[in-house]
Amino acid sequence: MKKMRGPAWYALFTLPLIFVFTTVVLIPFIIGIVYAFFSWDGLPLNPKIFVGINNFIKIFSDERFLASAGHTVFFTLLSIVTINVLGLAFALGVTTRLNVRNIARTMLFAPYMIGGLILGYIWKFILGEGFRTIGEKTGLTTVFFNWLLHPQFALLALTVVITWQMAGYIMIIYITGIQSIPEEVIEAAYMDGAGFWTVLFRIKFPLIMQSFTVCLFLTLSNCFKIFDVNLSLTGGGPYSSTELFAMNIYHEIFSLNNYGYGQAKAILFFIIVAAITAVQVGITKKREVEM
Amino acid sequence: MIKKQDAHIKNFSLCTLVMILCLLYLFPIYIVLVNSFKNRAELYEDILAPPLSFSFQYYRNAMERMNFLHSLGNSCIVTIFSILFITILASMTAWMLVRSNNKLSKIIFMVFVTTMLIPFQTLMMPLMQEMSGIKRYLGIPMVDTLGALVYMNIGFGASLAVFLYHGFVKSVPISLEEAATIDGCTAWGVFWRIVFPMLKPVTVTVLVLDVIWIWNDYLLPSLVLNSKANRTIPLSTASFFGEFSIQWNMAMAALMLTIIPVVIFYLLSQKYIIKGVAAGAVK
């Protein structure tokens, strides 16, 4: 094994990727922390003024940012529920013995392939123009109106799109969990006279706790960081009532040219994401052990 | 006999019900499809009805406006080169990190894993500053070239790929590699002749996850690529929708155009895709 352990081989195999990774991820991360303490408009010739932690203090009185925090939390909580309920229902449906289960799986997963930006545009037509014209034709204007012009409904529209995109993806993970349950266990339960719901809640759910962990983690972090759907479906409107975290940061930096202040928000965003992830993984790991 | 028939009928009706529900789930695609053929009046008359005639006029217009074939080519170039480099470099790195199990390797691996937590929004501005600085002072074209985008995709894809390969390499027995080394094979030879072929399942997972991500990625390309000639499909779609007063029938044709390559790819490799996604998510 001597030949494989030489430092030259080590460098040859690992350095290329480490070099790219350092220039693309690590260096920007460190520069980003520095930028967060400066006030700067992004023009190379204009001065960067050191403002200490003022950028971070300013965030907590920034009404637009706080509003976007509210939208993000509401949207994320709602979407976690809808995505997981639908994804789990799909998974239970396609792990039966039906002949069409594979076709069904392929069809339900399809929206995930298309990508957030395009999905947003598709639903922009349906929930905007589409709903408006249907409402005008049928007179059912309580449901069918342009959802994207109404602040609360526009936020619901975001949930609809993200659910459509991610339910099939989450389904795949639940399927893996359900299929790992030994068939004898389920059969034995039915033999003992357990009904469908008892088997579901007393046997299947406790045995797929690990899938719950993974799915909650994935939906939480994906919804929290969402950008593409937000941009193409509502663009943050009407009146920035659907502007989520990621879009608020993008807007602050690239539209308002507050590079330093926007970067401070971005660093705070990172801290929140890291904290949520740590807490959530901790909680669900603990529950798994108890089970 | 009757019982068996009953079960048959029950099974058949359940299958039908499931298929109807699945078709309903894909109803939005149907709406895009039918409206891509309608003229303006027909579209506003009833958006749910099938088109009265099939005119490909809007597809032709949308193709021209989006410079579709050119964008398709750009998307293919960026995706293929990015995944090629990610799989090669990440598998090499992960293998070496596992096989020389020292403190340095552990630290490098930890850095790769923990940085997965960093959201893209935290890196985007400093990254663009750094890259335009490199262009200004070193003359390396890291702004507005497809190569620059490929380079950045490699950096952003590194963590997950190293993580997946790392987990897999640990389960590969070392005895074959040792035998080859005794026979005089170098580390390079051992890796490419013995290890890499054995990593095939995880390579498929990495390929699937990265193709879906890179093909649909919008924000990074929109920051890196400014000129029209470099637009990938998501960029040209976004610029199409960014124009004032959208013509919805042409827009639907544009969306259909972007969906078609994805659907073809999906149907050809759906077996691998679903397996790959499952393996990638559970890790």
mmCIF file of C-alpha atoms in Angstrom, chain B residues 161-277:
data_model
loop_
_atom_site.group_PDB
_atom_site.id
_atom_site.type_symbol
_atom_site.label_atom_id
_atom_site.label_comp_id
_atom_site.label_asym_id
_atom_site.label_seq_id
_atom_site.Cartn_x
_atom_site.Cartn_y
_atom_site.Cartn_z
ATOM 1 C CA ALA B 161 -20.817 14.333 -4.602
ATOM 2 C CA VAL B 162 -17.871 13.826 -2.221
ATOM 3 C CA PHE B 163 -20.327 12.990 0.561
ATOM 4 C CA LEU B 164 -22.133 10.347 -1.528
ATOM 5 C CA TYR B 165 -18.914 8.776 -2.887
ATOM 6 C CA HIS B 166 -17.334 8.822 0.577
ATOM 7 C CA GLY B 167 -20.190 6.813 2.048
ATOM 8 C CA PHE B 168 -20.006 4.277 -0.777
ATOM 9 C CA VAL B 169 -16.220 3.819 -0.883
ATOM 10 C CA LYS B 170 -16.251 2.900 2.808
ATOM 11 C CA SER B 171 -18.342 -0.170 1.959
ATOM 12 C CA VAL B 172 -16.034 -1.333 -0.858
ATOM 13 C CA PRO B 173 -13.594 -4.050 0.319
ATOM 14 C CA ILE B 174 -9.969 -3.004 0.141
ATOM 15 C CA SER B 175 -8.500 -6.450 -0.647
ATOM 16 C CA LEU B 176 -8.800 -6.112 -4.449
ATOM 17 C CA GLU B 177 -6.975 -2.795 -4.357
ATOM 18 C CA GLU B 178 -4.218 -4.274 -2.216
ATOM 19 C CA ALA B 179 -3.778 -7.187 -4.581
ATOM 20 C CA ALA B 180 -3.485 -4.828 -7.542
ATOM 21 C CA THR B 181 -0.956 -2.679 -5.700
ATOM 22 C CA ILE B 182 1.195 -5.718 -4.940
ATOM 23 C CA ASP B 183 1.065 -6.582 -8.647
ATOM 24 C CA GLY B 184 2.631 -3.199 -9.329
ATOM 25 C CA CYS B 185 -0.374 -1.037 -10.138
ATOM 26 C CA THR B 186 -0.043 2.661 -9.235
ATOM 27 C CA ALA B 187 -2.758 4.506 -7.323
ATOM 28 C CA TRP B 188 -3.909 5.965 -10.634
ATOM 29 C CA GLY B 189 -4.236 2.527 -12.197
ATOM 30 C CA VAL B 190 -5.919 1.051 -9.144
ATOM 31 C CA PHE B 191 -8.486 3.819 -9.092
ATOM 32 C CA TRP B 192 -9.439 3.805 -12.750
ATOM 33 C CA ARG B 193 -9.216 0.054 -13.417
ATOM 34 C CA ILE B 194 -10.675 -1.304 -10.187
ATOM 35 C CA VAL B 195 -12.328 1.297 -7.990
ATOM 36 C CA PHE B 196 -14.163 3.573 -10.403
ATOM 37 C CA PRO B 197 -16.078 0.743 -12.176
ATOM 38 C CA MET B 198 -17.222 -0.494 -8.772
ATOM 39 C CA LEU B 199 -18.576 2.943 -7.889
ATOM 40 C CA LYS B 200 -21.110 2.782 -10.723
ATOM 41 C CA PRO B 201 -24.290 2.778 -8.563
ATOM 42 C CA VAL B 202 -23.297 5.934 -6.723
ATOM 43 C CA THR B 203 -22.054 7.546 -9.943
ATOM 44 C CA VAL B 204 -25.573 7.090 -11.328
ATOM 45 C CA THR B 205 -27.016 8.770 -8.229
ATOM 46 C CA VAL B 206 -24.651 11.729 -8.522
ATOM 47 C CA LEU B 207 -25.363 12.064 -12.252
ATOM 48 C CA VAL B 208 -29.129 12.044 -11.752
ATOM 49 C CA LEU B 209 -29.166 14.571 -8.912
ATOM 50 C CA ASP B 210 -26.730 16.903 -10.672
ATOM 51 C CA VAL B 211 -28.449 16.761 -14.068
ATOM 52 C CA ILE B 212 -31.785 17.765 -12.505
ATOM 53 C CA TRP B 213 -30.100 20.559 -10.538
ATOM 54 C CA ILE B 214 -27.821 21.965 -13.269
ATOM 55 C CA TRP B 215 -30.330 21.718 -16.117
ATOM 56 C CA ASN B 216 -32.961 23.662 -14.157
ATOM 57 C CA ASP B 217 -30.652 26.033 -12.295
ATOM 58 C CA TYR B 218 -31.544 29.665 -12.808
ATOM 59 C CA LEU B 219 -29.994 31.995 -10.241
ATOM 60 C CA LEU B 220 -26.294 31.159 -10.678
ATOM 61 C CA PRO B 221 -26.418 31.214 -14.503
ATOM 62 C CA SER B 222 -28.346 34.492 -14.387
ATOM 63 C CA LEU B 223 -25.516 36.068 -12.379
ATOM 64 C CA VAL B 224 -22.644 34.568 -14.390
ATOM 65 C CA LEU B 225 -23.961 34.817 -17.951
ATOM 66 C CA ASN B 226 -24.946 38.261 -19.187
ATOM 67 C CA SER B 227 -24.773 38.083 -22.955
ATOM 68 C CA LYS B 228 -27.634 36.767 -25.022
ATOM 69 C CA ALA B 229 -25.458 34.256 -26.858
ATOM 70 C CA ASN B 230 -24.648 32.410 -23.629
ATOM 71 C CA ARG B 231 -28.197 31.924 -22.373
ATOM 72 C CA THR B 232 -29.218 28.497 -21.127
ATOM 73 C CA ILE B 233 -32.838 27.340 -21.351
ATOM 74 C CA PRO B 234 -34.005 28.701 -17.967
ATOM 75 C CA LEU B 235 -32.398 32.065 -18.804
ATOM 76 C CA SER B 236 -34.032 32.386 -22.200
ATOM 77 C CA THR B 237 -37.383 31.349 -20.717
ATOM 78 C CA ALA B 238 -37.054 33.983 -18.005
ATOM 79 C CA SER B 239 -36.125 36.687 -20.513
ATOM 80 C CA PHE B 240 -39.110 35.669 -22.648
ATOM 81 C CA PHE B 241 -41.437 36.122 -19.667
ATOM 82 C CA GLY B 242 -39.652 39.260 -18.549
ATOM 83 C CA GLU B 243 -40.864 41.180 -21.581
ATOM 84 C CA PHE B 244 -43.946 43.350 -21.241
ATOM 85 C CA SER B 245 -47.426 42.085 -22.124
ATOM 86 C CA ILE B 246 -47.065 38.343 -22.400
ATOM 87 C CA GLN B 247 -48.793 36.647 -25.318
ATOM 88 C CA TRP B 248 -50.048 33.646 -23.438
ATOM 89 C CA ASN B 249 -50.460 31.264 -26.373
ATOM 90 C CA MET B 250 -46.890 31.836 -27.484
ATOM 91 C CA ALA B 251 -45.757 31.610 -23.864
ATOM 92 C CA MET B 252 -47.426 28.210 -23.547
ATOM 93 C CA ALA B 253 -45.619 27.055 -26.692
ATOM 94 C CA ALA B 254 -42.357 28.304 -25.157
ATOM 95 C CA LEU B 255 -43.027 26.339 -21.962
ATOM 96 C CA MET B 256 -43.871 23.207 -23.959
ATOM 97 C CA LEU B 257 -40.543 23.568 -25.794
ATOM 98 C CA THR B 258 -38.630 23.667 -22.509
ATOM 99 C CA ILE B 259 -40.579 20.706 -21.116
ATOM 100 C CA ILE B 260 -40.104 18.415 -24.137
ATOM 101 C CA PRO B 261 -36.351 17.715 -23.710
ATOM 102 C CA VAL B 262 -36.892 17.037 -20.001
ATOM 103 C CA VAL B 263 -39.748 14.619 -20.719
ATOM 104 C CA ILE B 264 -37.686 12.754 -23.332
ATOM 105 C CA PHE B 265 -34.755 12.439 -20.932
ATOM 106 C CA TYR B 266 -37.105 11.376 -18.150
ATOM 107 C CA LEU B 267 -38.832 8.673 -20.170
ATOM 108 C CA LEU B 268 -35.514 7.271 -21.401
ATOM 109 C CA SER B 269 -33.917 7.014 -17.981
ATOM 110 C CA GLN B 270 -36.745 7.068 -15.456
ATOM 111 C CA LYS B 271 -35.685 3.784 -13.884
ATOM 112 C CA TYR B 272 -32.297 5.230 -12.956
ATOM 113 C CA ILE B 273 -33.730 8.601 -12.017
ATOM 114 C CA ILE B 274 -36.164 7.289 -9.424
ATOM 115 C CA LYS B 275 -33.539 4.930 -7.974
ATOM 116 C CA GLY B 276 -30.909 7.659 -7.958
ATOM 117 C CA VAL B 277 -33.145 10.184 -6.257
#
